[in-house]
Coordinates of C-alpha atoms in Angstrom, one line a residue:
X2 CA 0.0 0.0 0.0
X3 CA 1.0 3.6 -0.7
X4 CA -0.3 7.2 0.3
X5 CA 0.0 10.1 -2.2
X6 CA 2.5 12.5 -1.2
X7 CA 0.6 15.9 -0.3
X8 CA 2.2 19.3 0.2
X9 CA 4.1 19.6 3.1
X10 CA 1.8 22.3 4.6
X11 CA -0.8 19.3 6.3
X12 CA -1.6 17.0 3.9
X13 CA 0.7 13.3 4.6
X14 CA 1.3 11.0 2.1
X15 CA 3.4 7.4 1.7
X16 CA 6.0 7.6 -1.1
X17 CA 4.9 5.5 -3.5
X18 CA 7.0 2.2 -2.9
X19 CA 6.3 -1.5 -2.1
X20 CA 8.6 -2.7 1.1
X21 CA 8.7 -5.4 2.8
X22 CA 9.1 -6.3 6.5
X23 CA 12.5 -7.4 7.7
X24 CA 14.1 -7.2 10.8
X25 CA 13.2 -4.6 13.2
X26 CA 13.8 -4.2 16.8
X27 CA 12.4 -5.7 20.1
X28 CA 10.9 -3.2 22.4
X29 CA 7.4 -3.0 22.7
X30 CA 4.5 -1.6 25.0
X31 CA 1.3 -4.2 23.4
X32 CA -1.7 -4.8 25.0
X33 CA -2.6 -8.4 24.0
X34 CA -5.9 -10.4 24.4
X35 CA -4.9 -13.9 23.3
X36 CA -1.9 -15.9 22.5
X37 CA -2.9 -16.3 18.6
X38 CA -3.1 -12.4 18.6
X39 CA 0.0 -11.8 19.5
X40 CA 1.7 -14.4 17.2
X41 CA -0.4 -12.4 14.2
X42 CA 0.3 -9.1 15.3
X43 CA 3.8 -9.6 15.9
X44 CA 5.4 -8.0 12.8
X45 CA 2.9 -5.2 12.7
X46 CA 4.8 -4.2 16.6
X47 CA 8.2 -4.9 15.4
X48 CA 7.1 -2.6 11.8
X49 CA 6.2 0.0 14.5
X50 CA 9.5 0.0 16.5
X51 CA 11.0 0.2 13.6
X52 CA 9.4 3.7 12.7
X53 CA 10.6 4.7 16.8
X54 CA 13.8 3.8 15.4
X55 CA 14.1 5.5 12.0
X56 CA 13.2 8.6 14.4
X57 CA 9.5 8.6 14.9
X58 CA 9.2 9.9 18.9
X59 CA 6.1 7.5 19.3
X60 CA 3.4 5.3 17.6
X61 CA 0.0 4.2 18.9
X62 CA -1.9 1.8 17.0
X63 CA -5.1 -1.0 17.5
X64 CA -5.6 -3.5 15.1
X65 CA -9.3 -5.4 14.9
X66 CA -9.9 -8.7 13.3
X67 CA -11.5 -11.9 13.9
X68 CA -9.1 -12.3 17.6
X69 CA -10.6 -9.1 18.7
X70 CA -9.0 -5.7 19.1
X71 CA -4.8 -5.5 19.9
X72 CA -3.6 -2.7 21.1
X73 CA -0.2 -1.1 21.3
X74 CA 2.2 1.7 21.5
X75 CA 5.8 2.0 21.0
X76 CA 8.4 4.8 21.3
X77 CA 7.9 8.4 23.8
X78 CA 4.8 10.7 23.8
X79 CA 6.7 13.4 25.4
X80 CA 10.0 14.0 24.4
X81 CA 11.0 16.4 27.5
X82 CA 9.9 13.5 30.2
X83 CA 10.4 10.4 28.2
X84 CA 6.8 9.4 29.2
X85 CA 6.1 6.6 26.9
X86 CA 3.3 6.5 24.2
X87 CA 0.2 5.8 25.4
X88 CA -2.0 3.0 23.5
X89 CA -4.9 4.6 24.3
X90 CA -3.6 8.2 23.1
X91 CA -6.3 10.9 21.6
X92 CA -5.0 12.7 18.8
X93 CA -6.1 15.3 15.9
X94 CA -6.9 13.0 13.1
X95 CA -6.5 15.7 10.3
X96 CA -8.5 15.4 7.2
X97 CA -10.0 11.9 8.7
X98 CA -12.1 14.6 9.5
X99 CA -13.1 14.0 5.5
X100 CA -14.7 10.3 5.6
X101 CA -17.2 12.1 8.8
X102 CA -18.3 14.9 7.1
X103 CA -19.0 12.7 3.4
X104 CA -21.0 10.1 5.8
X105 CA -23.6 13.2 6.8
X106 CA -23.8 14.4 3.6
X107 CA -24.8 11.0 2.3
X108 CA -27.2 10.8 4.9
X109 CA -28.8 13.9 3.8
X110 CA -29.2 12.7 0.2
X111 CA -30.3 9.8 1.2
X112 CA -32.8 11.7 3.3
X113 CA -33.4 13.9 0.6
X114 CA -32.7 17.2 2.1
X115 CA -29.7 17.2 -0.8
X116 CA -28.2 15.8 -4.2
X117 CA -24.7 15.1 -4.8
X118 CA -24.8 17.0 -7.7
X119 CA -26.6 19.9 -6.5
X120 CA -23.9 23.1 -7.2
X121 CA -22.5 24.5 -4.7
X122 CA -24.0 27.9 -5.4
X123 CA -27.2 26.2 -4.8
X124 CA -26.3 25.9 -1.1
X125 CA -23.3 28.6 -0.2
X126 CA -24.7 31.4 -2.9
X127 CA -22.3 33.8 -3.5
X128 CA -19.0 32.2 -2.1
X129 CA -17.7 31.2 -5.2
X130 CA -18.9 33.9 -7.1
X131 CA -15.7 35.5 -7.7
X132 CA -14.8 32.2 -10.0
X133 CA -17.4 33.7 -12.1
X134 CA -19.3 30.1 -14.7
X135 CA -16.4 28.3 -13.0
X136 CA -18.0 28.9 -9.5
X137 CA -21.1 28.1 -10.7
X138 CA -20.4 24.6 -11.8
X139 CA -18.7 22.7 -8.7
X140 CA -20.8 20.0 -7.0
X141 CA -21.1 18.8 -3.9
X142 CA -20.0 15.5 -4.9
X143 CA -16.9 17.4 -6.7
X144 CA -16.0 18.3 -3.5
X145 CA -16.2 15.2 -2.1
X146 CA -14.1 13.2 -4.3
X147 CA -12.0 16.5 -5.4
X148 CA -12.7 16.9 -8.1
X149 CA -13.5 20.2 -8.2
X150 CA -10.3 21.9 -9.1
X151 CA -10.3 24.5 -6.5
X152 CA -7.0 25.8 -5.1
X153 CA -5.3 24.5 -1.7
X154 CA -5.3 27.0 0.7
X155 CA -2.7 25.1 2.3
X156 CA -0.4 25.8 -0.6
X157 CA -0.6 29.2 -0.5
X158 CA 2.5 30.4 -0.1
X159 CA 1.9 33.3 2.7
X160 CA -0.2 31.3 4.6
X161 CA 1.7 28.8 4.6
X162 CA 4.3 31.0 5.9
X163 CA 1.7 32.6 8.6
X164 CA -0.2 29.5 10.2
X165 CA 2.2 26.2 9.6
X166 CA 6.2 27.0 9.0
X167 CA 8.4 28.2 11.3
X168 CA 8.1 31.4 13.0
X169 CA 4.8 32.5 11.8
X170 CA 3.3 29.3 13.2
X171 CA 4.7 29.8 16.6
X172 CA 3.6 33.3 16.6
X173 CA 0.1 32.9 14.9
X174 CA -1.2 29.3 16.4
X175 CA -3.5 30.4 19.1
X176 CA -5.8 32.9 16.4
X177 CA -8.7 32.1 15.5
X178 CA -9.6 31.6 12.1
X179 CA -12.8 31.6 9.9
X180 CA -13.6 28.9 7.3
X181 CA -14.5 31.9 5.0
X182 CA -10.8 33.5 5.9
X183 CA -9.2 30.1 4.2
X184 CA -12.1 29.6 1.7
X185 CA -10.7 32.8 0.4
X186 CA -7.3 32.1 0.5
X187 CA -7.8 29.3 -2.2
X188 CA -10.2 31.9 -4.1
X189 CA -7.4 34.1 -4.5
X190 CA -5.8 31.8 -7.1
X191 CA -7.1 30.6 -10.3
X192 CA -8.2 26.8 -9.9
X193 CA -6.1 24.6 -11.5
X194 CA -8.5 22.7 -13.8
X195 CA -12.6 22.5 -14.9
X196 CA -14.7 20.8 -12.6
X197 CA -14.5 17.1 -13.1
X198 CA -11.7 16.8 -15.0
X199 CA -9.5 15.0 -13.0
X200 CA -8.7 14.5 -9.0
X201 CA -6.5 16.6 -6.8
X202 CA -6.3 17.0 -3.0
X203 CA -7.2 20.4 -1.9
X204 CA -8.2 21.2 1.7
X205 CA -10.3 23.8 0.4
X206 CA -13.3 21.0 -0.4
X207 CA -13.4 19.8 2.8
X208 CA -14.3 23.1 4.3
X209 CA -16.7 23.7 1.4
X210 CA -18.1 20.0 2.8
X211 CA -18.7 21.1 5.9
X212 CA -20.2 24.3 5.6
X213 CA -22.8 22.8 3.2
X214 CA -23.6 20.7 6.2
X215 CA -24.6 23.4 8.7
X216 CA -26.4 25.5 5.7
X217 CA -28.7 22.1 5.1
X218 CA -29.0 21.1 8.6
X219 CA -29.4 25.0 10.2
X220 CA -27.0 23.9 12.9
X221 CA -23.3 23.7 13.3
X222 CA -21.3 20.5 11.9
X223 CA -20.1 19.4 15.0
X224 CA -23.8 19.0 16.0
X225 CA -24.6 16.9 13.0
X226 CA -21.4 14.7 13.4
X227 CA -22.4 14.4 16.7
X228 CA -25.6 13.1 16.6
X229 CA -25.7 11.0 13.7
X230 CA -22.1 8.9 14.3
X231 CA -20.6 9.9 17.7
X232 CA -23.3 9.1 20.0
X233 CA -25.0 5.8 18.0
X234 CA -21.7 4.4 17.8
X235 CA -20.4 5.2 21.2
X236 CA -17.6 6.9 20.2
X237 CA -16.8 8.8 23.5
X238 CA -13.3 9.6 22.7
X239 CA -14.0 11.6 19.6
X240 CA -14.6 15.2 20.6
X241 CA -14.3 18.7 18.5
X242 CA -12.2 21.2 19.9
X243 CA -14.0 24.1 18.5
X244 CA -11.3 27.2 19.3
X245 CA -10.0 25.8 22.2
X246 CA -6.3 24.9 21.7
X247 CA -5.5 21.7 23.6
X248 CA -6.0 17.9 23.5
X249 CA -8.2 16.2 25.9
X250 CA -6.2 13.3 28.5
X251 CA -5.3 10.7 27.8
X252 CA -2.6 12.4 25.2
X253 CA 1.2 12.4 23.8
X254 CA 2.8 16.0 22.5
X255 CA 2.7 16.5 18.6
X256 CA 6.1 17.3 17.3
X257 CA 7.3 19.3 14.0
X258 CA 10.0 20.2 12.0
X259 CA 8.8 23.4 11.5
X260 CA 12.2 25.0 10.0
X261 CA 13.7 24.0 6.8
X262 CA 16.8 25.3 7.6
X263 CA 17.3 24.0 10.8
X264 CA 16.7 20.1 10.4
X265 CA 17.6 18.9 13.5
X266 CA 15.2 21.5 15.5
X267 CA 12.1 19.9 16.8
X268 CA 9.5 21.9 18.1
X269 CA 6.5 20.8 20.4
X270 CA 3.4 22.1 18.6
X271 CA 0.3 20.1 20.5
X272 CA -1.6 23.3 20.9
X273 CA -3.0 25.2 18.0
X274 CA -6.4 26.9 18.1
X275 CA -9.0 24.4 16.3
X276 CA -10.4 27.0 14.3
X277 CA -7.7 26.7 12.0
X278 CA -8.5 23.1 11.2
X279 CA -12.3 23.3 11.1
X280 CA -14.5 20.7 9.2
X281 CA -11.0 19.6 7.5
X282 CA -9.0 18.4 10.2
X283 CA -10.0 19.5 13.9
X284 CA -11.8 16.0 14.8
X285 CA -9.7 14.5 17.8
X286 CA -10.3 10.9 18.4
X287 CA -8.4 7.6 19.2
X288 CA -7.4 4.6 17.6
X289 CA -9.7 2.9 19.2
X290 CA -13.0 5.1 18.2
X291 CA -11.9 5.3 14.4
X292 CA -11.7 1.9 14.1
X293 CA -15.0 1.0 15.3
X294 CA -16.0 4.4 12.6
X295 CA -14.6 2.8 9.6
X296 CA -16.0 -1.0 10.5
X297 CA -19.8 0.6 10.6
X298 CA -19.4 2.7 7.7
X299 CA -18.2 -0.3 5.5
X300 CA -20.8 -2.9 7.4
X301 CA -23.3 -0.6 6.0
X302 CA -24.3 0.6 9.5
X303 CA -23.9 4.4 9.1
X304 CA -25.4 4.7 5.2
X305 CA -27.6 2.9 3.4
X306 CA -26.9 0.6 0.5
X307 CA -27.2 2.8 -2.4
X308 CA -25.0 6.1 -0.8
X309 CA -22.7 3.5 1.0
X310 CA -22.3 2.6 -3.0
X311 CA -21.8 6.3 -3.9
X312 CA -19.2 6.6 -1.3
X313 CA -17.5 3.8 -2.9
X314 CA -17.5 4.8 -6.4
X315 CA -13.9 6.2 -6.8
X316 CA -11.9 7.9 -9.6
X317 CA -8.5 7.4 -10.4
X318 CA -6.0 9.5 -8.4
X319 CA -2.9 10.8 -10.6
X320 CA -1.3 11.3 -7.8
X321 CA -1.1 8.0 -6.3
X322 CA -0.7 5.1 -9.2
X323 CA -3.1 2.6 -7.8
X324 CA -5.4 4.2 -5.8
X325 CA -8.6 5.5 -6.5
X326 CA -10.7 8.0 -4.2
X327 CA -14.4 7.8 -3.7
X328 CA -16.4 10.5 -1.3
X329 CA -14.7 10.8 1.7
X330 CA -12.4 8.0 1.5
X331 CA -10.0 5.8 -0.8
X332 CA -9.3 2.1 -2.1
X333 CA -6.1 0.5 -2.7
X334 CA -4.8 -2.9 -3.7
X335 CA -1.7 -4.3 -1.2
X336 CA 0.6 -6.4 -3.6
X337 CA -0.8 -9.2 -1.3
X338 CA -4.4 -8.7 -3.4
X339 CA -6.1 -7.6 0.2
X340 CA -8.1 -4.6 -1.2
X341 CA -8.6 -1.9 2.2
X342 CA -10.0 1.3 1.9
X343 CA -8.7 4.5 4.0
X344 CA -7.6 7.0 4.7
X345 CA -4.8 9.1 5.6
X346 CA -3.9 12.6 7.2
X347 CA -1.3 14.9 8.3
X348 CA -1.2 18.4 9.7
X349 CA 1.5 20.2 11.9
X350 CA 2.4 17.5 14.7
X351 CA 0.8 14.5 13.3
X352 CA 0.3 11.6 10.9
X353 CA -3.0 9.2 11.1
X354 CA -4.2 6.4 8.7
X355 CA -7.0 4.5 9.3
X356 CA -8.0 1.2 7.0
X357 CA -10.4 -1.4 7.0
X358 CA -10.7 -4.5 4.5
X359 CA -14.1 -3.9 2.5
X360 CA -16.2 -6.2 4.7
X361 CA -15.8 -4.1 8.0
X362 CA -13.9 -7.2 10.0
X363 CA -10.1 -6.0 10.0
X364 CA -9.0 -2.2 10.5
X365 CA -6.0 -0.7 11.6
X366 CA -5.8 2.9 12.9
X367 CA -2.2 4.1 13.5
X368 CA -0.9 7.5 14.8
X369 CA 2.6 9.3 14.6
X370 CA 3.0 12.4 17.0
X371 CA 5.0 14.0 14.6
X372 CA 5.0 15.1 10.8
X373 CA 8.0 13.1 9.5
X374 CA 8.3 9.6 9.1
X375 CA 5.6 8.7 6.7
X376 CA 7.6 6.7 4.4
X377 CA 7.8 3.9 7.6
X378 CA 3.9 3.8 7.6
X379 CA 3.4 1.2 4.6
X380 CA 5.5 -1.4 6.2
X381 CA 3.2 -1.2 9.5
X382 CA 0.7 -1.3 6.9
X383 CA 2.0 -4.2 5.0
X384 CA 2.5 -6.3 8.4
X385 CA -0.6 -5.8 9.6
X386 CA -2.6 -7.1 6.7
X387 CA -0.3 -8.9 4.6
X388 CA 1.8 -11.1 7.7
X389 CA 4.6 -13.1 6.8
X390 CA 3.8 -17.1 6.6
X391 CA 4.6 -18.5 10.0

């Protein structure tokens, strides 16, 4: 398996590679139910060690299959104490945030209070209006599958400067921000191709996403989420942060590199006002919770059949040569022939990926408190659903 690589200012991305599981080291903080689970999980831990080793500061990971849930940790969560990683950790899952939103907008089509292909306009009027026909054109399920074209805030040079290098992100990470302040950002430059052309990451849809949730639903996003996944699922470790700035207990420290020219300078960046990540990325949750998410959702729990379809209904991504990306979340085939679908995220401080095999019955959720290392996620990957023959 492989992630796209995504601009350095949030989005994470596996290069594109196939790698195989050798020899990694020992240590190891697991929390095992059964004797059989250990044996299969083994390689997955020592994959994980081996990410603490390459220079990760800490992984926390569970694993679900048929032997129940494993859980496990390895490496620090705070790198001024040496307090291990916990394997119960909450952590910003980034633009996870994505496969939430698309589930309540599927619910509203499915409800009818929507179309996919409703435009944009139709719901947000006037937003896009300085695209001029462009504007006009972009659909909701254009923004879900990106495919809309739109520009990357995140790319934009000056804000990228402002709110996640360096330091204008240590001066500027407590203010609050907008979702119309970014939306404008990416509105600022040309869009990079006509709606539906082709697919392209940009953060910019996801915020879109979300606002078109509160307009339909006449109530905030968080409320939505809350009601239809959070609380039917039990998902009490999942929480929005709205502009508050820290992470609720239990939790590791996020770490960055956040200057280019000083390499070997790690900052600790756990807080950061959660405005600035709104309805893209400010969902904070556990391993444990996103797991159980991305089981429902595929088990057909959260969506009926015919949106849980539309989800699923992916176009190629040029980005990533063998992966396609459907509404909210992505397929991929391991060279194994197990076919998962996830997703991945990555913002100042942090890494996630969450995937499930299509039936629901095997997930793994891993997160990185830091925002380097994500070419050692594919092994962890690759052990955990593609195990060596005993």
């Amino acid at each position: 398996m492989a992630i796209p690589k995504r601009s350095r200012t949030g989005m994470v991305g596996l290069v594109v590679l196939v790698m195989t599981v050798t020899a990694f080291t020992d240590s190891a903080q697991a929390s095992r139910g059964a004797a059989s689970a250990a044996v299969e999980h083994r390689a997955t831990q020592r994959a994980m060690d081996a990410a603490v080793k390459a220079g990760v500061p800490g992984v926390t990971a569970e694993a679900r299959d048929a032997d129940g849930a494993w859980k496990s940790a390895s490496g620090v969560g705070d790198l001024r104490t040496g307090a291990p990683r916990g394997r119960n950790d909450r952590f910003r899952v980034s633009s996870l945030t994505d496969t939430f939103v698309a589930t309540v907008l599927l619910q509203m089509e499915a409800e009818k209070r929507l179309d996919l292909d409703d435009t944009v306009a139709r719901h947000l009027p006037g937003l896009l209006s300085g695209l001029g026909d462009y504007g006009r054109e972009i659909t909701v399920r254009q923004l879900l599958n990106h495919t809309s074209g739109l520009f990357d805030y995140l790319a934009d040079p000056t804000y990228g400067e402002t709110y996640l290098t360096g330091e204008g992100y240590l001066r500027h990470r407590f203010a609050t921000l907008t979702p119309e302040q970014r939306v404008r950002v990416a509105l600022s430059h040309e869009p990079l191709f006509a709606p539906g052309a082709r697919h392209s990451f940009s953060t910019t849809n996801d915020v879109l996403a979300a606002l078109i949730v509160e307009k339909v639903a006449d109530r905030s996003y968080e409320d939505e989420v809350r009601d239809r996944i959070l609380e039917p699922l039990g998902l009490r470790a999942t929480s929005f942060p709205g502009n508050g700035v820290r992470l609720p207990r239990p939790a590791s420290r996020g770490y960055s590199r956040l200057f280019a020219s000083q390499p070997d300078r790690i900052d600790d960046v756990t807080e950061v006002n959660g405005s600035q990540i709104w309805g893209s990325g400010d969902i904070i949750s556990s391993a444990a919770d996103l797991n159980r998410f991305y089981a429902a959702l595929m088990r057909g729990k959260l969506l009926p059949p015919r949106q849980l379809k539309e989800m699923k209904t992916t176009i190629g991504n040029p980005d990533f040569p063998g992966a396609s990306y459907g509404l909210g979340i992505e397929r991929f085939q391991l060279s194994c022939g197990a076919t998962l679908w996830y997703h991945d995220g990555g913002m100042v401080g942090w890494l996630t990926l969450a995937a499930t095999t299509e039936d629901g019955r095997h997930q793994l959720t891993l997160d990185y408190n830091a925002d380097w290392g994500a070419e050692t996620i594919l092994p962890i990957v690759n052990a955990e659903f593609c195990p060596p023959p005993s």
